Structure formats: C-alpha cells, structure tokens
Tab-separated table of C-alpha atoms in Angstrom:
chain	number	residue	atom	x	y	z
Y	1	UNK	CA	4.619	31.874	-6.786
Y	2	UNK	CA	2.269	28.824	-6.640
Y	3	UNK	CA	4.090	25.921	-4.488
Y	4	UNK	CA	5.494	22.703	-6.125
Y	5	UNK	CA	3.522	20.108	-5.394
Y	6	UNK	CA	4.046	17.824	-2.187
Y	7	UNK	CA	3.947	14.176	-3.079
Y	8	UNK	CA	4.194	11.141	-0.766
Y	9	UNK	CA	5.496	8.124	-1.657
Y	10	UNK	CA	6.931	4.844	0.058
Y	11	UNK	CA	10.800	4.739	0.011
Y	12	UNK	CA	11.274	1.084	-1.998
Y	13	UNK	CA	12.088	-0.162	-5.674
Y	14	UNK	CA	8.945	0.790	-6.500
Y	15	UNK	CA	9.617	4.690	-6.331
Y	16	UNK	CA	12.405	4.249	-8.849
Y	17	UNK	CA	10.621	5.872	-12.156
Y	18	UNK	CA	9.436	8.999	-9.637
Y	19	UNK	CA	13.129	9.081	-8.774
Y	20	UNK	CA	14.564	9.232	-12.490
Y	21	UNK	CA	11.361	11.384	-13.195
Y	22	UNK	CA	12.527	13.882	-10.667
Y	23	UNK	CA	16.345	13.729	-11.084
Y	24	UNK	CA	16.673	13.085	-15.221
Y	25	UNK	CA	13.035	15.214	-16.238
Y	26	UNK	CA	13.115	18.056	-13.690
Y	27	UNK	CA	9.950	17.521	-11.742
Y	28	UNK	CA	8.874	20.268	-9.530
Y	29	UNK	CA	7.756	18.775	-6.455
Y	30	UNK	CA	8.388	18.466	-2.980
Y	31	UNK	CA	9.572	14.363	-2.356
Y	32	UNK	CA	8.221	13.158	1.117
Y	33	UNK	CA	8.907	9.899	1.883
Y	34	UNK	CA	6.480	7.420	3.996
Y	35	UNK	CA	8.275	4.189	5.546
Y	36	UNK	CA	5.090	3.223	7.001
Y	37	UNK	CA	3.140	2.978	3.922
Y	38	UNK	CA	0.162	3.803	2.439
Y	39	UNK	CA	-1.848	4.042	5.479
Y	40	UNK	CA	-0.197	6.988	6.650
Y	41	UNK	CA	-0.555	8.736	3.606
Y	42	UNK	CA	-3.808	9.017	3.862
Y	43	UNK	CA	-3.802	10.912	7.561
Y	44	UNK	CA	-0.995	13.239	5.688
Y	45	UNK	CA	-3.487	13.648	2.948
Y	46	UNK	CA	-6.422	14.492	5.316
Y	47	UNK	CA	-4.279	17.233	7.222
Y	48	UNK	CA	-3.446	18.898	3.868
Y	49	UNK	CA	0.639	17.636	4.597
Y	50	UNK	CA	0.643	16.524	1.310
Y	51	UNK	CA	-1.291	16.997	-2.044
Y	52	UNK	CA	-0.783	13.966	-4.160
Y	53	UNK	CA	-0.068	10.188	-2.754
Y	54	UNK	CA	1.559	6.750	-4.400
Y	55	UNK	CA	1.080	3.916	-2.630
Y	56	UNK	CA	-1.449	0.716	-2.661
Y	57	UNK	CA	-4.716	0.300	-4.274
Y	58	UNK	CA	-6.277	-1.607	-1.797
Y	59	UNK	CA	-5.079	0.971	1.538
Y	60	UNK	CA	-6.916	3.919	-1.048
Y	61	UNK	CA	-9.902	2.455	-2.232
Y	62	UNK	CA	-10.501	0.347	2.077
Y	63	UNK	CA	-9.849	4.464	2.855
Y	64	UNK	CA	-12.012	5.866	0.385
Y	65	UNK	CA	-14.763	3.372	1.386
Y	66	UNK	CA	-14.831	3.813	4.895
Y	67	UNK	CA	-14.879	7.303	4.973
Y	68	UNK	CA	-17.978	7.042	2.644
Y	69	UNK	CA	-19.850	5.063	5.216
Y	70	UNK	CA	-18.970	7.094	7.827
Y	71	UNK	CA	-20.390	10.164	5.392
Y	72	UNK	CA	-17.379	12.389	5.490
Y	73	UNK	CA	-14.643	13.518	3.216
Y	74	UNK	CA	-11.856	11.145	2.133
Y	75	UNK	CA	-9.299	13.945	1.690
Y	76	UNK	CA	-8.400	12.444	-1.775
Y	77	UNK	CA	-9.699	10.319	-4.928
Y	78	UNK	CA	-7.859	8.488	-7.598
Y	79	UNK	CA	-5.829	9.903	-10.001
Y	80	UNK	CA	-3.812	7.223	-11.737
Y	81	UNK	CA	-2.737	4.077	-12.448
Y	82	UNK	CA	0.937	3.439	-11.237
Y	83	UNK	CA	1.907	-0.598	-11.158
Y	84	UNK	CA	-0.235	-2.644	-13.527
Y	85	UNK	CA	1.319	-5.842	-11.861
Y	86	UNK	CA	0.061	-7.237	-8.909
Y	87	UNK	CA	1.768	-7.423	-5.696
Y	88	UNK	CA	3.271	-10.254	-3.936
Y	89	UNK	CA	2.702	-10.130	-0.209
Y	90	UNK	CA	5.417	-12.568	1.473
Y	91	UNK	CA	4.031	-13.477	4.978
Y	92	UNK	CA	6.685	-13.870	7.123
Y	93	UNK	CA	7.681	-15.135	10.699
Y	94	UNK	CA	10.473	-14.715	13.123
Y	95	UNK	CA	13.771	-16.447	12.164
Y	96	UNK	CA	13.837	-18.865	14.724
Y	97	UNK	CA	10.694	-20.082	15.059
Y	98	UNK	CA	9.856	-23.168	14.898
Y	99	UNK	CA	5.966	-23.102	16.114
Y	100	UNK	CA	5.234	-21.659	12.969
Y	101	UNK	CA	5.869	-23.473	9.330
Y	102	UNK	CA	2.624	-22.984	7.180
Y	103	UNK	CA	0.399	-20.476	6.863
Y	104	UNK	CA	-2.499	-23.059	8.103
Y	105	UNK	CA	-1.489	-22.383	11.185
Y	106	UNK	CA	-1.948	-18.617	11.358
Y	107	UNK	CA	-5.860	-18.904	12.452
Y	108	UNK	CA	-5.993	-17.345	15.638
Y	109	UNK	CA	-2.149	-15.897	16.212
Y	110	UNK	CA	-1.326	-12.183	16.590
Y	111	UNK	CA	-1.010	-10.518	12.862
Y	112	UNK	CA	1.431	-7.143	13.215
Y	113	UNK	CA	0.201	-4.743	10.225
Y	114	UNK	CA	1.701	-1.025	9.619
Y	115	UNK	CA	-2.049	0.856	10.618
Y	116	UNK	CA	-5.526	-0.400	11.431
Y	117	UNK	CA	-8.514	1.214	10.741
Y	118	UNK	CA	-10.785	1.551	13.357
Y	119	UNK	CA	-14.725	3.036	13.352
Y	120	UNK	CA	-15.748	6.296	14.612
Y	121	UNK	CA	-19.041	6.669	15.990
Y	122	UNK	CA	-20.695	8.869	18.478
Y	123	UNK	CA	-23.775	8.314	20.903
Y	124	UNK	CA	-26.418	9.715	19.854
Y	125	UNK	CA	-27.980	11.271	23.140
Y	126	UNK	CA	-24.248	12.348	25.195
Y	127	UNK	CA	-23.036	13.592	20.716
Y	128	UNK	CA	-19.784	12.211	22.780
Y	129	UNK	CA	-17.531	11.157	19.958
Y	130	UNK	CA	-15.753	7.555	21.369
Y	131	UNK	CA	-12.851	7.172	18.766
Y	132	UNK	CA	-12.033	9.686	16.109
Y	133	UNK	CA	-8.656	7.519	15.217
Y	134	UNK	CA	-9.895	5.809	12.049
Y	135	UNK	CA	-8.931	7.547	8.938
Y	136	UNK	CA	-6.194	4.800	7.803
Y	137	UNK	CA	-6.023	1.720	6.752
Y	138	UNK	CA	-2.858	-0.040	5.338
Y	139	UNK	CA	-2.162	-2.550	2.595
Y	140	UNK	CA	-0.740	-5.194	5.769
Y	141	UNK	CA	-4.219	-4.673	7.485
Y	142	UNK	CA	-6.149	-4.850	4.432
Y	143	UNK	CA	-4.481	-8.163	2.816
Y	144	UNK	CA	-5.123	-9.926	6.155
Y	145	UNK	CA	-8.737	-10.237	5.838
Y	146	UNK	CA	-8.033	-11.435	1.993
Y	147	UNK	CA	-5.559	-13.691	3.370
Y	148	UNK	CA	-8.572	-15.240	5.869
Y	149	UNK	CA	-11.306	-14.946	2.865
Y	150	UNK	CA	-8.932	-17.260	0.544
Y	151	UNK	CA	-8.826	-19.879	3.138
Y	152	UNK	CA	-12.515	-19.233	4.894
Y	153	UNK	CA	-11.576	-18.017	8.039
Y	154	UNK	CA	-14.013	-14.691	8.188
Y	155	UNK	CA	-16.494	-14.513	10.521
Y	156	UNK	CA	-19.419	-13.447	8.476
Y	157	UNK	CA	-21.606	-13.238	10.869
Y	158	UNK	CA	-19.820	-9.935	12.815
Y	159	UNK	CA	-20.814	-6.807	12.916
Y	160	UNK	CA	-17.786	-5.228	11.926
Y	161	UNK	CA	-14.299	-6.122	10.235
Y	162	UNK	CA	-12.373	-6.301	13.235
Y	163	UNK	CA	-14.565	-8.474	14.728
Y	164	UNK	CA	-14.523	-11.177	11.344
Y	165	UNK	CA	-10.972	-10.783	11.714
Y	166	UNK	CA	-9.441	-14.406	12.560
Y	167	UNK	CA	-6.633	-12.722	13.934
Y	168	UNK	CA	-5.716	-10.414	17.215
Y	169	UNK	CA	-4.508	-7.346	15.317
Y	170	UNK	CA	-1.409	-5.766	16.177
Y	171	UNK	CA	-0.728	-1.862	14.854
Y	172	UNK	CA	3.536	-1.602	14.571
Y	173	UNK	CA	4.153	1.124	12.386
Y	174	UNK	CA	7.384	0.155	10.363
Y	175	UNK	CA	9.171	-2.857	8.788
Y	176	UNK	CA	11.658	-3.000	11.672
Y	177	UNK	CA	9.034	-2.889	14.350
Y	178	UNK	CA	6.930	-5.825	12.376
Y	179	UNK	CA	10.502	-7.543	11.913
Y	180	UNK	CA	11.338	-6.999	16.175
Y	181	UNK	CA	7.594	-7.921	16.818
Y	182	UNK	CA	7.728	-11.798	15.045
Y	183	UNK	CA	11.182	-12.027	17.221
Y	184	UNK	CA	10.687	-10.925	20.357
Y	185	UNK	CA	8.176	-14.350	21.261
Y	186	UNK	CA	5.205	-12.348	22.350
Y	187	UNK	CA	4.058	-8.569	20.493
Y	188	UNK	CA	3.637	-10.857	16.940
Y	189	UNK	CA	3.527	-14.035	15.382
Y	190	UNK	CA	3.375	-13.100	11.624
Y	191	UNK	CA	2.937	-9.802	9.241
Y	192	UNK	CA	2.680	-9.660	5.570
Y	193	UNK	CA	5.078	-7.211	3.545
Y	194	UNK	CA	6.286	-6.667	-0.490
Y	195	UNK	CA	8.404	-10.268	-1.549
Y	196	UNK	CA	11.581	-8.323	-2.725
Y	197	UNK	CA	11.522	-5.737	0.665
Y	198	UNK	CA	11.200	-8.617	2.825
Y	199	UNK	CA	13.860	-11.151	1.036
Y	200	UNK	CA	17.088	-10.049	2.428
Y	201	UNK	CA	16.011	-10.616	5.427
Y	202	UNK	CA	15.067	-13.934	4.483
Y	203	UNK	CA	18.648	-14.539	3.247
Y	204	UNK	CA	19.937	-13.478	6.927
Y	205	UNK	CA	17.834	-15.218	8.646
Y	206	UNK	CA	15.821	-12.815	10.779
Y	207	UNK	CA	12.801	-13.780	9.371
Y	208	UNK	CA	11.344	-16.480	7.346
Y	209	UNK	CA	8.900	-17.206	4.761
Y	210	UNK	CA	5.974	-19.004	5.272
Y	211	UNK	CA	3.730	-18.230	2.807
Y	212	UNK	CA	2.389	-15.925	0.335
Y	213	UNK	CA	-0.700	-14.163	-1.896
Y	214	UNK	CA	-0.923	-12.214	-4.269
Y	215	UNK	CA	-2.884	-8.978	-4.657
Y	216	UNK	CA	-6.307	-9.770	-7.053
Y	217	UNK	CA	-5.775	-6.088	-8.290
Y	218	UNK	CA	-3.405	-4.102	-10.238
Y	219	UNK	CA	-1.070	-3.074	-7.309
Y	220	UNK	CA	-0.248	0.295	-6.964
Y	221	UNK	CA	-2.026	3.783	-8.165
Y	222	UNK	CA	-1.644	7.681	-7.761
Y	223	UNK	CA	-4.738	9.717	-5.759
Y	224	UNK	CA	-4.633	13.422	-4.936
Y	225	UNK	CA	-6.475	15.923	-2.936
Y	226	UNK	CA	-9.389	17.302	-4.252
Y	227	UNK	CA	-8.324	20.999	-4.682
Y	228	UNK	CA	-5.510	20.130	-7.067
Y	229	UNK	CA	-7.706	17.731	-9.506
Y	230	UNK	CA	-7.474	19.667	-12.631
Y	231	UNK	CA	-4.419	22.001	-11.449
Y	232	UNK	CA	-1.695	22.267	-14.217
Y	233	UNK	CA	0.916	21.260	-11.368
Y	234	UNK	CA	-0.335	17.958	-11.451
Y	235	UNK	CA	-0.237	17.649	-15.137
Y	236	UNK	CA	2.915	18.279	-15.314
Y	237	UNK	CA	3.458	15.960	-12.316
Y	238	UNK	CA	1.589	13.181	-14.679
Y	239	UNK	CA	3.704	14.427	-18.007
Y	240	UNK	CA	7.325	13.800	-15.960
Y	241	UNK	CA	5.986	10.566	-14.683
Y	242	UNK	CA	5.633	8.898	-17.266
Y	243	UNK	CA	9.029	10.383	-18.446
Y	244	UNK	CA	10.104	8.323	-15.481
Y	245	UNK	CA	8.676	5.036	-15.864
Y	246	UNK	CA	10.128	5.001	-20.112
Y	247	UNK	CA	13.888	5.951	-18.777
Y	248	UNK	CA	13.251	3.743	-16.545
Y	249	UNK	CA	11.842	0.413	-19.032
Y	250	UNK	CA	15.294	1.682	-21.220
Y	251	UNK	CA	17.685	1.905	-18.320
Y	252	UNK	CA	17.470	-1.440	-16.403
Y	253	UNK	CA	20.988	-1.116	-15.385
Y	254	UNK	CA	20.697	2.130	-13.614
Y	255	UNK	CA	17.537	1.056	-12.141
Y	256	UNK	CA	19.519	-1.632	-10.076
Y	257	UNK	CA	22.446	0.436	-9.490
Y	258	UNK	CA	20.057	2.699	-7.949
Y	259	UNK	CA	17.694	0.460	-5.646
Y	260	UNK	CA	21.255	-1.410	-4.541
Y	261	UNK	CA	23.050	1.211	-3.059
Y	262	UNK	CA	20.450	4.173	-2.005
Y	263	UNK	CA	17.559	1.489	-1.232
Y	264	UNK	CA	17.548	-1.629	0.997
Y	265	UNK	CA	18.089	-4.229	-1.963
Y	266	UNK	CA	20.833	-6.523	-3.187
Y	267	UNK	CA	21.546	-5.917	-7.015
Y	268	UNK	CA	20.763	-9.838	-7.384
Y	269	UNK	CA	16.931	-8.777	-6.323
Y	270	UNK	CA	16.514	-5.589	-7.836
Y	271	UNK	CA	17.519	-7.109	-11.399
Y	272	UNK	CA	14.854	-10.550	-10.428
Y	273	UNK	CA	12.052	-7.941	-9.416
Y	274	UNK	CA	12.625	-5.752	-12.597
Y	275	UNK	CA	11.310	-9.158	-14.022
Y	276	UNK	CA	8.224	-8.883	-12.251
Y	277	UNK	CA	6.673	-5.615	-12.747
Y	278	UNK	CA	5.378	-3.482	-15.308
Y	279	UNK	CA	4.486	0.135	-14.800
Y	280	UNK	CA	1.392	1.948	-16.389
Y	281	UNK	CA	3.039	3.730	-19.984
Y	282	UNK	CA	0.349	6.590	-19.275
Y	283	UNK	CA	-0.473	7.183	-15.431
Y	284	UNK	CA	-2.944	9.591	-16.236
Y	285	UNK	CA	-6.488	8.078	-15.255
Y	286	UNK	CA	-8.277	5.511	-13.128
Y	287	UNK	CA	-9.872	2.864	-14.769
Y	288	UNK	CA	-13.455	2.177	-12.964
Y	289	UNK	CA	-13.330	-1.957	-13.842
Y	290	UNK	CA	-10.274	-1.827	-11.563
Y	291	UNK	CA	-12.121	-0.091	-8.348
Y	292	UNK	CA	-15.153	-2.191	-9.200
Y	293	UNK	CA	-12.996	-5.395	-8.645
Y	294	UNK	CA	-11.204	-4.289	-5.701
Y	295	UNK	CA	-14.416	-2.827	-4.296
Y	296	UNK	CA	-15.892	-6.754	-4.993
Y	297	UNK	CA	-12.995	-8.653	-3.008
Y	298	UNK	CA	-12.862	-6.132	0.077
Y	299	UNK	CA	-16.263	-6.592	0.170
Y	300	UNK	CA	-15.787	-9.789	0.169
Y	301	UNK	CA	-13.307	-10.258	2.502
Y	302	UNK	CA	-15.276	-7.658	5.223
Y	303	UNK	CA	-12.997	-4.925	4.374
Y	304	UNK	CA	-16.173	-2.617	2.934
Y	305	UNK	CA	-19.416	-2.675	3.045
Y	306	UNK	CA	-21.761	-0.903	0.419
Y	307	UNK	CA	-20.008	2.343	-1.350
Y	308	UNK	CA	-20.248	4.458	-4.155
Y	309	UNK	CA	-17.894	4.430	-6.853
Y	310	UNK	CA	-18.049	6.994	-8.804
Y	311	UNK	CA	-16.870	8.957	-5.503
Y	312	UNK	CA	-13.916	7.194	-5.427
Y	313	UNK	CA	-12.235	8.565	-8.915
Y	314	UNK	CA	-10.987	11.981	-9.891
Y	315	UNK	CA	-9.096	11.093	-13.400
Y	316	UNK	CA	-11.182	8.670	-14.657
Y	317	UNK	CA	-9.532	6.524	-17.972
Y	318	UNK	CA	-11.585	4.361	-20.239
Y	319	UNK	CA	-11.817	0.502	-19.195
C-alpha cells in the first residue's frame, strides 16, 4: 500500500483550511507540524522526512536559490500557491525596553531569526569541506535584509549576505526563544515574526511593537519533493485543499472557534486577521511572475545572487 503523504506545515491560523481539509474532506496524509518555520522544512525536505511543505515564499525560493549556486539539489520545487495576501512581519522588542522605540534604531543591534543560512564551500587543494550547515534559510532571516534594503542599510559592497547584513545575526530556533532572547538584555535586541502570532504578546506586555513591513510577495505557497511531482497522492492532496480553503471562506465562525482554543490566538484576533487574508481558490500551480518578483527583491536585498527560474517550479500556472 503506497504511504499517505507526509506534509509539513507551521502550527498557526494560517494552517486552518489544511485543518478543515483534513478533518471535514478526509485527506490522507501524515500532518507534521514545524514551530520553527519554514526554514526547517526545508532540512526535513532534504532528508526525505517529509514529501510536501507549506510555509513562506521567500524561505523557498532564498532555499531554492542558494542551493542553485552552490550547484546541488534543492530537495523540492514549487507546487502551489497557498496565501495570495502578503504578510505582515511585526518587529518586535523586549517588553521593557526602553533603549529601543523605532525601528531607526535597529542598525547595528543583534537581530534573533528562527535559521540562518550559511555557505558551504570547500578548498580546493585539502577537498576539506569547512561548513556543510547551510541548507535553510527562514522567512525571519530573509525579511531582515529586506528590512535593511527599504531603509539602505546593505552593504553592497560584501562579498556575501552575511557580511551586507547591518545586523549581528542571532539563530534561536522558536518564538519563545526569540521572545526570551529580546528579554534577557543581552542574546537579542529585536526579531521579526507574523502580526497576529506576535500580538498577544503585545497585549501582555512581554514584548512590544516597534515597527513593521510587509512582504512585497504573495505570502505563502506549497513545494514538494521531486519524486512525488506528478504522483496522484498529491492531486488528491491539491483536490482536498482547496476543499479546505472554500469551508473555510463559508465557515468564518468555526475558523475562529478553532484558532482560539487549539491555536495560540484570542477569538478578538482570529476574527480581525480573517479580515486580512485571502487564500488561493485553486492551489494547484506556481505562477512564474510571482518567483520572478521575489527573485528581483532578494536580489536586491543580497539575499540571491544570479539563479535560474525555471528550476525553481514544478506546477507551473499561467501568470
């Protein structure tokens, strides 16, 4: 019997129409949830841990890109289109700070992100292979160097994104540990993180708002590993999904009974985010416009250097 398939996914509002598509439309798959985001995904994808992956355009398409310059396999391409909003990034401080009030003054402060990619390389006469840990990179790394773009901080002169990074990176992991870091007065001084995930903790003061940017891209899509492209299993994956998202557009009310008491989310913010967001009515497909942009700002921003599109899409939908 062919196994259902294993799909990873980050445990917020957001996974609301896979939940209705698995628990009102039957979907045969294996639900493994990723707190850490995107980022680790794509190691889980790599190690064949899971098959198919929904989580942040810009953590696929930085992953897809680097592992093109560093001519090796990805592990996955892009499937489908998920979120056709994009996604507010609230960057946020500790609670009781009061060095910090504007995001002016970020230049130069410790940013804590989920994962960082970092380059692989080997020497060329010792073949001794330095650092094999890039293969991630998350949306909190990624929006950091649009963040610095938007108000000119890059270096543009370095030789690599870390280096025209205006900021000492910090790798936490989780929410909580980005949360602890901005509080503890010396692992962080600011992270970025979803509006609505990071609110209530606004309201109870352990963090606070200081700013925030939005996503120049349609925020969230579907990829998959490359040996179940074209398998019927993911068809039918695509066929209940979208299942998902209409019960979901017709059944507000059971959408923010749901993210209230199984996810972290006050019923007062679930029903203001439902305002928000709108989900792709057909998931199936990648438009190439939208990689092309994305591709354009990480550029940009010193996220990517030259790739090849084409490489990066599996389904491929018309523009």
């Amino acid at each position: 019997m062919t196994p259902p398939l294993r799909i990873g996914y980050v445990p917020e509002h957001f996974s609301t129409p896979l939940h209705f598509a698995v628990s009102h439309f039957s979907l045969p798959c294996t639900l493994i949830p990723f707190p850490s985001g995107t980022g680790h995904m794509i190691t889980s994808l790599q190690a064949n841990e899971i098959d198919v992956g929904i989580g942040l355009t810009e953590g696929w398409i930085a992953g897809l890109g680097k592992a093109q310059a560093e001519r090796r396999e990805a592990g996955y391409k892009m499937v489908g289109a998920y979120v056709e909003t994009p996604l507010c990034w609230a960057i946020s401080t500790g609670g009781k700070r009061k060095d910090l009030r504007d995001v002016h003054q970020l230049k130069g402060t410790r940013m804590g992100v989920s994962r960082i990619g970092r380059y692989a390389f080997a020497d060329c006469y010792a073949l001794l292979v330095v650092d094999m840990l890039m293969r991630r990179s998350s949306g909190s790394y990624v929006m950091g160097f649009v963040l610095a773009d938007k108000h000119g901080w890059l270096n543009t002169q370095a030789s690599s994104a870390n280096d025209a990074s205006p900021f000492d990176i910090v790798p936490l992991q989780t929410f909580e540990n980005l949360r602890e870091a901005v509080n503890d007065g010396f692992t962080a001084d600011f992270f970025m993180w979803e509006h609505f995930t990071s609110k209530r903790y606004y309201d109870n003061g352990v963090i606070k708002k200081i700013g925030e940017i939005y996503t120049p891209w349609p925020s969230w899509h579907i990829v998959a590993r490359p040996d179940v492209i074209g398998d019927e299993r993911l068809e039918v994956m695509i066929e209940n999904l979208n299942l998902g998202i209409k019960y979901f557009e017709e059944h507000h009310d059971e959408a923010v009974q749901y993210i209230s008491t199984e996810l972290d989310y006050s019923a007062e913010d679930a029903r203001e985010w439902l305002k928000t967001v709108n989900f792709a009515e057909d998931v199936r497909g990648v438009r190439g416009s939208v990689v092309e942009k994305t591709v354009e700002v990480l550029k940009k921003a010193g996220v990517l250097g030259e790739v090849e599109l084409e490489g990066m899409i599996g389904i491929r939908r018309k523009d």
